[in-house]
Each structure stands twice: as structure tokens, then as C-alpha cells.
XYZ file of C-alpha atoms in Angstrom:
606
model
C -54.329 32.340 -28.492
C -51.909 33.242 -25.565
C -48.795 32.150 -26.387
C -49.411 33.471 -30.673
C -49.078 36.610 -29.675
C -46.194 36.501 -27.028
C -44.447 35.031 -30.057
C -44.984 37.588 -31.925
C -44.516 40.266 -29.912
C -41.337 37.887 -29.108
C -40.373 38.163 -32.607
C -40.870 42.334 -32.960
C -38.787 42.671 -30.280
C -36.537 41.749 -31.830
C -36.100 42.962 -34.656
C -36.469 45.959 -33.191
C -33.481 45.276 -31.141
C -31.673 45.441 -34.328
C -32.077 49.231 -34.719
C -29.592 49.516 -31.520
C -26.373 48.743 -33.561
C -27.683 51.763 -35.474
C -27.672 54.070 -32.661
C -24.361 52.795 -31.849
C -23.040 53.217 -35.742
C -24.235 56.906 -35.630
C -22.390 57.812 -31.539
C -19.406 56.318 -32.567
C -19.518 58.278 -35.937
C -20.022 60.983 -33.726
C -17.336 60.212 -31.056
C -14.451 59.903 -34.087
C -15.475 63.565 -35.301
C -15.332 65.241 -32.064
C -11.964 63.467 -31.930
C -11.067 65.313 -35.616
C -12.304 68.786 -33.581
C -16.231 68.140 -35.060
C -17.134 69.339 -31.148
C -21.534 69.576 -32.171
C -22.535 66.031 -33.008
C -22.460 64.188 -29.628
C -24.602 65.594 -27.386
C -27.419 65.363 -30.318
C -26.720 62.203 -31.612
C -26.761 60.725 -27.906
C -30.015 62.486 -26.768
C -31.192 61.463 -30.437
C -30.062 57.363 -29.993
C -32.659 58.724 -26.220
C -36.581 58.522 -28.396
C -35.313 54.986 -29.688
C -35.494 53.551 -25.769
C -37.911 55.535 -24.988
C -40.050 53.296 -27.169
C -38.617 50.586 -25.834
C -39.521 51.533 -22.061
C -42.766 51.754 -23.989
C -42.949 48.328 -25.716
C -42.200 46.867 -22.430
C -44.646 48.400 -20.647
C -47.426 47.203 -23.189
C -46.173 43.808 -23.970
C -44.294 42.936 -20.852
C -46.247 44.415 -18.542
C -43.246 45.674 -16.918
C -44.150 49.672 -16.165
C -39.947 51.365 -16.635
C -39.917 55.062 -15.800
C -37.147 56.756 -17.050
C -33.026 57.579 -15.350
C -32.462 60.438 -16.900
C -31.400 63.297 -14.687
C -33.595 66.515 -15.320
C -32.341 68.564 -18.129
C -30.044 71.682 -17.289
C -31.859 75.488 -17.205
C -32.292 77.440 -20.138
C -29.233 80.591 -19.259
C -29.934 83.737 -17.876
C -29.546 86.238 -19.105
C -26.984 88.995 -16.422
C -27.590 92.576 -16.158
C -24.871 93.413 -18.431
C -26.302 90.939 -21.517
C -24.202 88.565 -21.560
C -23.966 84.948 -20.852
C -22.303 83.412 -18.317
C -20.506 79.370 -18.387
C -17.605 80.106 -15.091
C -15.477 82.309 -15.600
C -16.325 82.804 -19.375
C -18.936 85.142 -21.428
C -20.785 84.446 -24.436
C -23.183 87.333 -26.282
C -25.258 84.411 -26.964
C -27.062 82.022 -24.951
C -26.244 79.369 -27.685
C -22.988 78.074 -26.788
C -23.847 77.901 -23.428
C -26.650 75.725 -23.554
C -24.669 73.330 -25.831
C -21.875 73.306 -23.412
C -24.734 72.343 -20.312
C -27.060 69.795 -22.871
C -23.818 67.343 -23.390
C -22.450 67.438 -20.108
C -25.949 66.969 -19.491
C -26.002 63.989 -21.507
C -22.699 62.310 -21.551
C -22.267 63.164 -17.535
C -26.022 60.626 -16.721
C -24.340 57.176 -15.353
C -27.693 56.447 -17.373
C -25.612 57.017 -20.508
C -23.521 54.627 -20.213
C -25.722 52.411 -19.080
C -27.814 52.585 -22.761
C -25.124 52.804 -24.525
C -23.927 48.818 -22.875
C -28.059 48.004 -23.640
C -27.476 48.577 -26.916
C -24.634 47.367 -27.660
C -26.116 43.917 -25.843
C -29.953 43.890 -26.114
C -30.169 42.156 -30.018
C -27.552 39.601 -28.838
C -30.200 38.620 -25.935
C -33.213 39.158 -28.204
C -31.801 36.658 -30.905
C -33.262 33.800 -28.372
C -36.460 35.595 -27.334
C -38.352 34.003 -29.965
C -37.183 30.612 -28.666
C -37.557 31.410 -25.478
C -41.094 31.969 -25.529
C -42.203 29.930 -27.878
C -40.237 27.025 -24.257
C -41.873 29.320 -21.254
C -44.437 30.413 -22.248
C -45.984 35.169 -21.990
C -43.150 34.295 -18.101
C -40.152 35.040 -20.647
C -41.441 38.383 -21.882
C -41.903 39.808 -18.716
C -38.543 38.851 -18.141
C -37.130 40.437 -21.180
C -38.692 43.608 -19.509
C -37.520 43.411 -16.064
C -34.063 42.567 -18.411
C -35.073 45.743 -19.830
C -35.677 48.475 -17.077
C -32.483 47.004 -15.012
C -30.261 47.954 -18.720
C -32.345 51.388 -19.207
C -35.300 51.734 -16.165
C -34.758 54.212 -13.561
C -32.822 52.841 -10.111
C -32.505 53.756 -7.256
C -29.103 55.557 -4.706
C -26.535 53.394 -5.381
C -26.068 51.944 -2.310
C -22.588 52.023 -0.256
C -21.999 48.219 -0.733
C -22.821 46.712 -4.150
C -21.952 43.352 -5.423
C -18.714 41.816 -6.327
C -19.716 40.997 -9.758
C -20.981 44.393 -10.490
C -17.457 47.001 -9.092
C -15.515 45.116 -11.346
C -17.610 44.143 -14.535
C -17.652 48.549 -13.671
C -14.012 48.225 -13.172
C -13.535 46.560 -16.074
C -15.109 49.923 -18.032
C -13.332 51.909 -16.017
C -9.569 50.497 -17.512
C -11.736 50.096 -20.944
C -12.204 54.283 -21.023
C -8.412 54.575 -19.535
C -7.536 52.953 -22.907
C -9.907 54.922 -25.049
C -9.156 57.998 -23.319
C -5.270 56.939 -23.377
C -5.745 56.480 -27.441
C -8.258 59.553 -28.284
C -4.706 61.657 -26.268
C -1.931 59.780 -28.315
C -3.937 60.744 -31.732
C -4.441 64.653 -30.461
C -0.587 64.545 -30.396
C 0.222 62.831 -33.174
C -1.748 66.007 -35.048
C 0.679 68.672 -32.713
C 3.680 67.363 -33.403
C 2.235 68.457 -36.803
C 1.392 70.632 -36.407
C 4.633 71.650 -34.516
C 7.180 70.505 -36.882
C 5.819 72.405 -39.602
C 3.321 75.336 -38.236
C 5.369 76.714 -35.807
C 3.179 79.849 -35.061
C 0.154 77.234 -34.074
C 1.489 75.672 -32.672
C 0.860 76.954 -28.771
C -3.511 77.222 -29.861
C -3.429 73.896 -30.785
C -1.047 72.333 -27.296
C -3.664 74.098 -25.718
C -5.976 72.701 -26.869
C -4.219 69.405 -26.784
C -3.452 69.394 -23.123
C -7.907 69.911 -22.134
C -7.961 66.772 -23.719
C -5.112 65.028 -21.349
C -6.909 66.910 -18.289
C -10.073 65.133 -19.431
C -7.987 61.423 -18.981
C -6.748 62.807 -15.375
C -9.459 63.470 -14.321
C -11.585 60.840 -15.876
C -8.649 58.483 -14.333
C -8.891 60.032 -11.137
C -12.891 59.979 -11.030
C -13.005 55.962 -11.713
C -9.832 54.658 -9.864
C -9.387 57.274 -7.106
C -5.125 57.873 -8.084
C -5.903 61.721 -8.220
C -3.536 63.608 -11.284
C -2.638 66.816 -10.885
C -1.952 69.488 -13.663
C 2.149 69.993 -14.084
C 1.929 73.166 -16.355
C 3.962 76.278 -15.278
C 1.957 78.993 -14.716
C 1.006 81.138 -17.713
C 3.096 83.900 -17.964
C 2.317 87.509 -17.460
C 2.259 90.563 -19.344
C 5.493 91.663 -21.535
C 6.664 96.005 -19.440
C 7.454 97.911 -22.322
C 11.182 99.604 -21.741
C 11.585 103.521 -20.666
C 11.331 104.296 -24.054
C 7.575 102.754 -25.140
C 9.395 99.552 -26.921
C 9.070 96.094 -26.110
C 11.644 94.091 -26.678
C 12.034 90.564 -27.874
C 15.414 89.087 -28.065
C 17.016 92.313 -30.160
C 13.920 92.757 -31.688
C 11.369 95.878 -30.300
C 8.137 95.887 -31.000
C 5.903 98.846 -30.502
C 2.764 96.829 -29.997
C 2.768 94.521 -27.143
C 1.243 91.660 -30.124
C 3.861 89.510 -30.793
C 5.605 89.212 -27.052
C 3.392 88.450 -25.546
C 2.948 85.903 -28.486
C 6.940 84.783 -28.420
C 6.461 83.999 -24.086
C 3.130 81.889 -24.571
C 5.280 79.869 -27.234
C 8.546 79.796 -24.890
C 5.846 79.053 -22.191
C 4.642 75.700 -23.497
C 7.295 74.782 -25.964
C 9.630 74.640 -23.137
C 7.375 73.140 -20.705
C 8.910 69.922 -19.585
C 5.803 68.681 -18.608
C 4.836 68.830 -22.910
C 7.002 67.209 -24.151
C 6.396 64.251 -20.952
C 2.466 64.395 -22.180
C 3.724 63.786 -25.815
C 6.021 60.906 -23.964
C 3.091 59.473 -22.034
C 0.799 59.538 -24.853
C 2.696 56.800 -26.028
C 3.130 55.023 -23.428
C -0.253 54.660 -21.968
C -2.164 53.194 -24.919
C 1.163 50.224 -24.563
C 0.288 49.730 -20.327
C -3.423 49.884 -20.933
C -3.786 47.999 -23.505
C -1.495 44.949 -21.836
C -2.986 45.393 -19.063
C -7.079 45.227 -20.435
C -5.643 42.889 -23.348
C -5.362 39.284 -20.471
C -8.467 40.487 -19.041
C -10.570 40.650 -22.133
C -9.075 37.365 -23.553
C -10.253 35.036 -20.341
C -13.701 37.486 -20.366
C -14.137 36.216 -23.755
C -12.547 32.834 -23.833
C -15.694 32.017 -20.756
C -18.760 34.224 -22.248
C -17.587 31.328 -25.761
C -17.819 28.690 -24.186
C -21.094 29.197 -22.096
C -22.260 30.641 -25.236
C -21.351 27.834 -27.298
C -22.029 24.896 -24.741
C -25.838 26.515 -23.751
C -26.752 28.465 -26.767
C -25.253 27.277 -29.970
C -25.193 23.546 -28.262
C -28.876 22.921 -29.038
C -29.348 24.414 -32.495
C -26.720 21.869 -33.877
C -26.864 18.258 -34.936
C -23.547 17.761 -34.227
C -21.256 17.782 -31.325
C -19.463 21.232 -30.391
C -15.988 21.297 -29.389
C -14.479 24.810 -26.555
C -11.286 24.473 -26.924
C -9.393 22.758 -25.324
C -11.459 20.432 -23.815
C -13.595 17.115 -25.612
C -16.326 17.305 -27.535
C -19.981 17.666 -26.509
C -23.208 16.501 -27.460
C -25.458 16.386 -24.573
C -26.845 17.781 -21.482
C -24.521 16.465 -18.832
C -21.219 17.279 -20.725
C -22.212 20.577 -20.925
C -22.363 21.356 -17.281
C -19.440 19.361 -16.678
C -17.472 21.618 -19.289
C -19.302 24.659 -17.028
C -17.261 25.294 -14.311
C -14.868 25.788 -16.277
C -16.208 29.286 -18.291
C -16.875 30.592 -14.716
C -13.668 29.897 -13.727
C -12.782 32.014 -15.966
C -15.016 34.730 -15.800
C -14.515 35.091 -12.493
C -10.331 35.260 -13.194
C -11.489 37.649 -15.508
C -13.165 39.617 -13.603
C -11.309 39.399 -10.258
C -8.171 41.814 -10.661
C -10.160 44.731 -12.573
C -10.202 46.958 -10.194
C -6.087 46.812 -9.369
C -5.396 46.598 -12.951
C -7.017 50.170 -13.785
C -4.757 51.821 -10.736
C -1.934 50.240 -12.378
C -2.848 52.348 -15.091
C -4.107 55.285 -13.268
C -0.998 55.215 -11.661
C 1.618 55.470 -14.587
C -0.601 57.827 -16.435
C 0.283 59.578 -13.022
C 4.094 58.481 -14.199
C 4.010 60.906 -16.532
C 1.122 63.470 -16.207
C 1.475 64.460 -13.082
C 3.283 67.567 -11.996
C 7.020 67.036 -11.435
C 8.057 68.305 -8.146
C 9.913 70.931 -9.874
C 6.595 71.980 -11.341
C 4.978 71.957 -7.883
C 7.842 74.193 -7.123
C 7.064 76.585 -9.910
C 3.602 76.813 -9.039
C 3.966 77.591 -5.114
C 6.234 80.273 -5.900
C 3.460 81.315 -8.251
C 1.172 81.425 -5.417
C 2.732 82.341 -2.778
C 3.452 85.902 -4.835
C -0.260 86.551 -5.467
C -1.313 85.319 -1.799
C 1.380 88.087 -0.910
C -0.308 90.753 -2.701
C -3.903 89.097 -1.421
C -2.751 89.400 1.824
C -1.203 92.815 1.757
C -4.416 94.105 -0.245
C -6.731 92.184 3.148
C -4.582 94.027 5.869
C -4.687 96.993 4.594
C -8.209 97.377 4.587
C -8.617 95.696 7.257
C -6.753 98.488 8.349
C -8.775 100.650 7.255
C -11.888 99.048 8.478
C -10.371 99.352 11.576
C -9.575 103.377 11.464
C -12.777 104.279 9.923
C -14.497 102.200 13.033
C -12.441 104.188 15.359
C -12.934 107.479 14.129
C -17.009 107.276 13.865
C -17.623 105.418 16.353
C -15.808 105.538 19.573
C -13.893 108.748 18.860
C -16.727 110.247 17.908
C -18.078 109.451 21.238
C -14.930 110.100 23.648
C -14.904 113.913 21.883
C -18.743 114.179 23.348
C -17.747 112.612 26.753
C -15.078 115.298 26.833
C -17.205 118.320 26.074
C -19.262 116.549 29.146
C -16.819 116.208 31.163
C -15.590 120.215 30.688
C -19.981 121.291 31.274
C -19.513 119.144 34.520
C -16.188 120.830 35.642
C -18.734 124.493 34.759
C -21.773 123.429 36.933
C -20.511 120.853 39.999
C -19.885 125.052 42.116
C -23.205 126.812 40.002
C -25.298 124.050 39.247
C -24.415 120.879 41.263
C -28.258 119.189 39.781
C -26.791 119.757 36.296
C -23.775 118.583 36.988
C -25.323 115.195 38.298
C -27.467 114.712 35.702
C -24.411 115.494 33.005
C -22.585 112.553 35.219
C -24.964 109.922 34.324
C -25.184 110.754 31.067
C -21.371 110.006 31.285
C -21.879 106.776 32.706
C -24.076 105.618 29.861
C -22.380 107.335 27.730
C -18.984 105.401 28.963
C -21.305 101.944 28.940
C -21.968 102.192 25.588
C -18.315 102.879 23.887
C -16.939 100.181 26.032
C -20.108 97.957 24.826
C -19.401 99.271 20.582
C -15.133 98.171 21.520
C -15.853 95.228 22.748
C -17.904 94.502 19.554
C -14.790 96.464 17.320
C -12.796 94.044 18.945
C -14.794 90.677 18.574
C -14.615 91.235 15.182
C -10.881 91.637 15.490
C -9.947 88.417 17.526
C -13.061 86.882 18.894
C -12.740 86.130 22.936
C -14.212 83.202 22.580
C -11.498 82.008 20.045
C -8.793 82.183 22.798
C -11.076 80.703 25.473
C -13.344 77.864 23.798
C -10.622 77.602 21.199
C -11.638 76.614 17.075
C -14.744 74.707 18.117
C -16.516 75.681 20.286
C -15.883 78.987 18.219
C -17.674 77.514 15.354
C -20.203 76.447 17.566
C -21.156 79.285 19.269
C -21.651 80.792 15.077
C -24.066 77.936 14.275
C -25.860 78.535 17.602
C -26.307 82.487 16.431
C -27.375 82.115 13.230
C -31.043 82.070 12.006
C -30.304 78.924 10.280
C -30.830 75.742 11.416
C -27.629 74.493 12.329
C -25.115 71.062 13.209
C -21.707 71.392 13.559
C -19.405 68.162 14.329
C -16.119 67.251 13.277
C -13.247 66.207 16.011
C -9.655 68.124 16.646
C -7.120 66.773 18.333
C -5.517 69.476 20.249
C -5.438 73.561 19.650
C -5.045 74.932 15.754
C -2.958 77.754 15.450
C -4.154 80.693 16.545
C -3.756 83.021 13.148
C -4.744 79.953 11.442
C -7.994 79.741 13.650
C -9.122 83.436 13.337
C -9.238 82.959 9.512
C -11.260 80.049 9.520
C -13.760 81.419 12.006
C -14.079 84.130 10.109
C -13.906 82.063 6.673
C -17.443 80.283 8.324
C -18.706 83.349 9.365
C -19.152 84.689 6.128
C -19.783 80.862 4.843
C -22.941 80.659 7.138
C -23.925 84.504 5.939
C -23.951 83.590 1.921
C -26.342 80.623 3.284
C -29.175 82.570 5.224
C -28.820 85.360 2.163
C -29.564 83.116 0.002
C -32.574 81.733 1.239
C -31.113 78.445 3.063
C -32.736 77.125 5.616
C -30.305 73.928 6.866
C -26.413 73.764 7.395
C -23.945 71.402 8.389
C -20.360 72.417 9.692
C -17.459 69.266 10.053
C -14.846 70.290 11.443
C -11.361 67.824 10.837
C -8.095 67.969 11.014
C -5.693 65.052 9.238
C -2.084 64.418 7.956
C -1.268 68.568 9.647
C -4.296 69.961 7.052
C -7.430 71.727 9.096
C -10.448 71.086 6.497
C -13.937 72.951 7.721
C -17.250 71.272 4.655
C -20.260 73.614 5.298
C -23.531 72.719 3.290
C -25.875 74.165 2.746
C -29.649 72.802 1.036
C -29.571 76.509 -0.974
C -30.667 76.886 -4.352
C -26.936 77.105 -4.967
C -25.080 78.823 -7.913
C -22.877 80.421 -5.799
C -19.285 81.564 -8.109
C -16.727 82.774 -6.073
C -16.130 85.420 -9.116
C -19.427 87.122 -8.429
C -19.765 87.603 -5.398
C -16.638 89.753 -2.750
C -17.802 87.198 0.147
C -15.938 84.111 -1.679
C -12.940 86.197 -2.804
C -12.519 87.575 0.425
C -11.840 83.861 1.998
C -10.062 82.440 -0.024
C -8.068 85.838 0.202
C -7.078 85.458 4.027
C -7.278 82.313 2.888
C -4.350 82.792 0.310
C -2.115 84.208 2.962
C -1.778 80.713 4.325
C -1.490 78.532 1.673
C -4.714 77.460 2.220
C -7.470 76.926 -0.993
C -11.929 76.690 -0.932
C -13.866 74.768 -2.787
C -17.276 75.476 -4.156
C -19.373 72.748 -5.761
C -22.180 74.783 -6.148
C -24.763 73.575 -8.916
C -28.314 74.499 -9.980
C -30.984 73.273 -7.009
C -28.783 72.612 -4.825
C -26.838 71.822 -2.140
C -23.632 73.844 -1.505
C -21.170 72.943 -0.733
C -17.562 75.030 0.620
C -15.125 73.203 2.019
C -11.867 75.151 3.405
C -8.977 73.078 3.886
C -5.360 75.444 5.075
C -1.692 73.771 5.957
C -0.567 74.313 9.672
C 0.266 72.366 13.217
C -1.577 71.508 15.982
C -0.726 71.897 20.172
C -1.907 68.948 21.814
C -1.664 71.356 24.722
C -3.226 68.819 27.964
C -5.311 72.096 28.490
C -7.134 71.422 25.085
C -7.860 67.554 25.369
C -9.162 65.779 22.179
C -13.518 66.565 22.394
C -15.557 65.637 19.472
C -19.025 67.553 19.005
C -22.283 67.274 17.754
C -24.274 70.183 18.535
C -27.644 70.919 15.930
C -29.896 74.740 17.059
C -32.964 75.426 15.270
């Protein structure tokens, strides 16, 4: 009775598994619609197929005695309306919450690591369950428990990934990266052909279509970097500024004058897009990258397919047929002994196919970087544009800092000095007539001078902290951590003294980041200081609620302006729910002086 019940459950699971191919078809159709611009179907399709996976987990729990937890990341929160009534997503404002909600749910569905495993399970599970009833007849109910563990491995929750992964898992993942780069390059090719058609036939629409197509290329750059570690920067020239009117108020484009700036803006944007060499390099790369990716992926797939076909022929197909089977180019096999003799060759083919996948994926990404990465001209243009912006920011920051110092001197020290001068006059008037009163005023003057000196030291510390000059950046950051109300830990090492202006800039940036963390409810913060390749890096991580956006606060914008004066940058990662990770990077030189030996610190304060 137990065998019959297990056999019935195996047949039901096999029949249910074939519905997964219908889910795969729906997802592929939604992806094809995404490639032609209909972007609203892929996210709901992925979420819809999760219902089938949930049913599979339930059946595995009831029929296979294997509990399977859902592996998905928490759903994104509902968009919050801001005070002005708009909904913000990054630097874009929306009047309705629908667009923000849809984008967040699409990102949540596609970027979840469980989504890729689930899609692979949908492809492989029907093939696996073909042999499930026969396996249950031979092995009994224990086979069902094995199938439940198979299902849990694919669509169940997994513990956090360990730093050292198994060789097989790593190379299978690299094979997926190869196929992913190939698929993205094919999508880029389709969009590039569409862009060229628009440029040739409908030139006024060329600018928005090319800019829209760049998002696909940016996706290829980003994912190739995430998968292989080969970073591909954006090579495009900075966008043009707004046109400047002539003295008579008209806007000139060549020999044509315009009363409104609309058409000059369109002409400038069209020249910016079509005159950028990176645009045409993208088109050339869209034709070459798929060819190279296919040439690097096809041999791997052929070897793996050949080896897998051999194993299926020897151990899955052969037991069900009466005649001998042959796996090209080896002789025919009809016994288990002959199949066992040919199995090592199939395994060798599988190993040869998987071994170079990591290296080949990197080569695909490096070839993509040749065509899609920045050139020296584009780097120079970006640097010039950044210098223009940072020059303005530095001028504004210096003017604001001078106004602050002037205000502090005027409202603080100057007022005390004026009061002290008046008291000195009173002392001169009373020293002969009322010596006791003159002594009291002199004592008050001494106390006022002490307070003025303390206030002046505080003001000087705000301009350039003495601890920087005396102890260096690393110890100054440790002093900040000790003064912070948070539980702070400072780690890192510096091989010498950093340039003084860079030290001051970094010190105040860390001070602002610690203040922000304390203000927004963080309880613990870690600060890591390092120097490599002529670049100072400070990483500040807190366990606060997250959601920090530089555009929303003056503090983060002030850090960006301050860093801009040294060609530095602030990178902020702050998902909703935390943690917040701020990375400050400043190119600089270091002075390995004997008086500043290499130090390595690790301190923690409560």
C-alpha cells in the first residue's frame, strides 16, 4: 500500500512538473515584449510563476516529508508620499505611486538570486520527474524524500553564501554568466538595429531613442561587471548646457535664429548624441560582442551537451531499450559494464566544458569593455566637465566657510573683546576712587579672557583641528569615534602622512557622516581607513534605518562639494532598512616620513 501511494504521488508530481514549462513560456514571451518596449509584463509574469513554485513546496512538504521555506527577499515597502505631494524614486519625481511601486517590484522580482534558481528549476524539473515513477518503483518512498531535497535545493531558502564555493557551483555559475552576457548582447543588437533604423528614417526621434537604447547597453556594462569583476565605465560625453541667448534675446543655431530655446536645445542634444563617438562604438560593439560571445560560449555548450548526452544515453535511455545503444564515436553498449567503461569519458567532457567558463566569461567582458568602455578622449571630457563643476562648488564652499568664520568672529569673539574693552575703561576710572570695585572688574576680565580663549580655540578647531597636525588622520578619526555617542569601531592602516588639505577634508567628511548616523537613529558604526594605488579610501558603515539620499540633505551635498575640490567622490549605498555604507575616495599622495611610521589600529568605543 505504501509503494502504491508513493507511486501515485510520483506520477502526480511528474504531471504537475510539466506545467513549469508553461511558466517558462510565459516568462519568455514577457521578456520578448520587454525587448520591443512593452516593459509592464515581465515583473507580473515572474511573480505569477511563483505561485506554481509555492504549490511545489507545499506538495514536497506533504508528500515527500521535506519542509521547504520560501527563498524570496522581503517585498519592497509601499512608496511614501513626501511633503510636497510627490513620490520620489532616486532623482525622479512622480505624481502617482504606481510608477514607483512598479519599478520597485520589478527590481525586487528580477534581482532576487532566487529568481534565477527558480527559472532553472522550471526548465530542469520536468526532465528530472520523467524518471521519478520508475525510480520510486525501484527505490520506494525514500526516492520521494530525495526528490523533496532536490526541490528544496533549487527553490528553497538557502543559508548565506560562503566565501569559498565548490568548484562545480562556481563554474556552473560562470557558465550562466557566459550565457547571460550573450543574451544581453543579443538584446543590445536588436535595440541597436532599431536605433539605426530610426536614425536613418526618422531623425527627429533619434535622440530619445538612442538615449533609451543606452539603458540596455548600461545594463550589459553593469551586469558584466557584477558577474566577472571587469568594470566597464560609461564613455559618453557630458550633456550640453542650456543655450545662451544673444544680446537681442534670440537664440542662434548656425544661421537660424529662434525666439524660444526649445529648438536650440533639440539641436544641441542631437549633436551631443550623434556626434559622440561612443554612440557609434556602441553600434559596432553590438554587432561584434554577440559574435565573440557566441564563439566563446558555443564550444563550452557543445562539450557539456556531448557529455550530458552520453550520460543520458548510457544510464537513462539504455535500460529502457532492448537493442544496444551507441554514443558517438564510441562503440555500441548493451551492458552495465560497458556503460561504466564509457562513463569516465563523459565525465571528462563535462569537466573540460566547465573548467574554462570563469576565464571565458572574463574574456567576454573584457572584449565588451574594448567597445563599450570609455576612451581617453571621453575620460578627458568627463574630467574637464568635473573640474568645471568642482571649481564652482569649491568657490561656493569657500565663500560659505568664510561667511561662517566671519559670523562666528563677529557674534562671538568680537562681542567679548568689545565688552572687555569697556570693562578696561571702567577699571581705569575706578582704580583710584574704588580699588575694590576695580579688582572685581579685573577678576571678571580675567574670566572673560579665559572664555574668549576657549571660544577661539573651538573656532580654530572648526577651521583645522589641532589633532590632525599633531597625530595625523588615523588618530584624528579615532578621536572623532571616541567623542561620538555611537558605538564606533575604527580599523585600517596608513603607510605615512596624507597631504594636510586632504586630511582636513577627510576629517570633516567623517565627522559629518558620524553626525548623520547619530541623528538618524544608528547605534553602531564602523570606520575603515585605507590607502592603495595613490587613493585614500574611508568606508563608514552604520546600522541605521537606511534610505539616505544625497539630494535630500545639505550635509551629504556638502561632503560631495568638499570632496569635489580634490577630485574625490562619495559613494552611498543605503537601502530601506539599512545598513548605510558611505565610501569616501580621494586621490592623493602620501609622505612616508620617518616621524609618521606605518600604523595599524583597531579601536572600539562605547
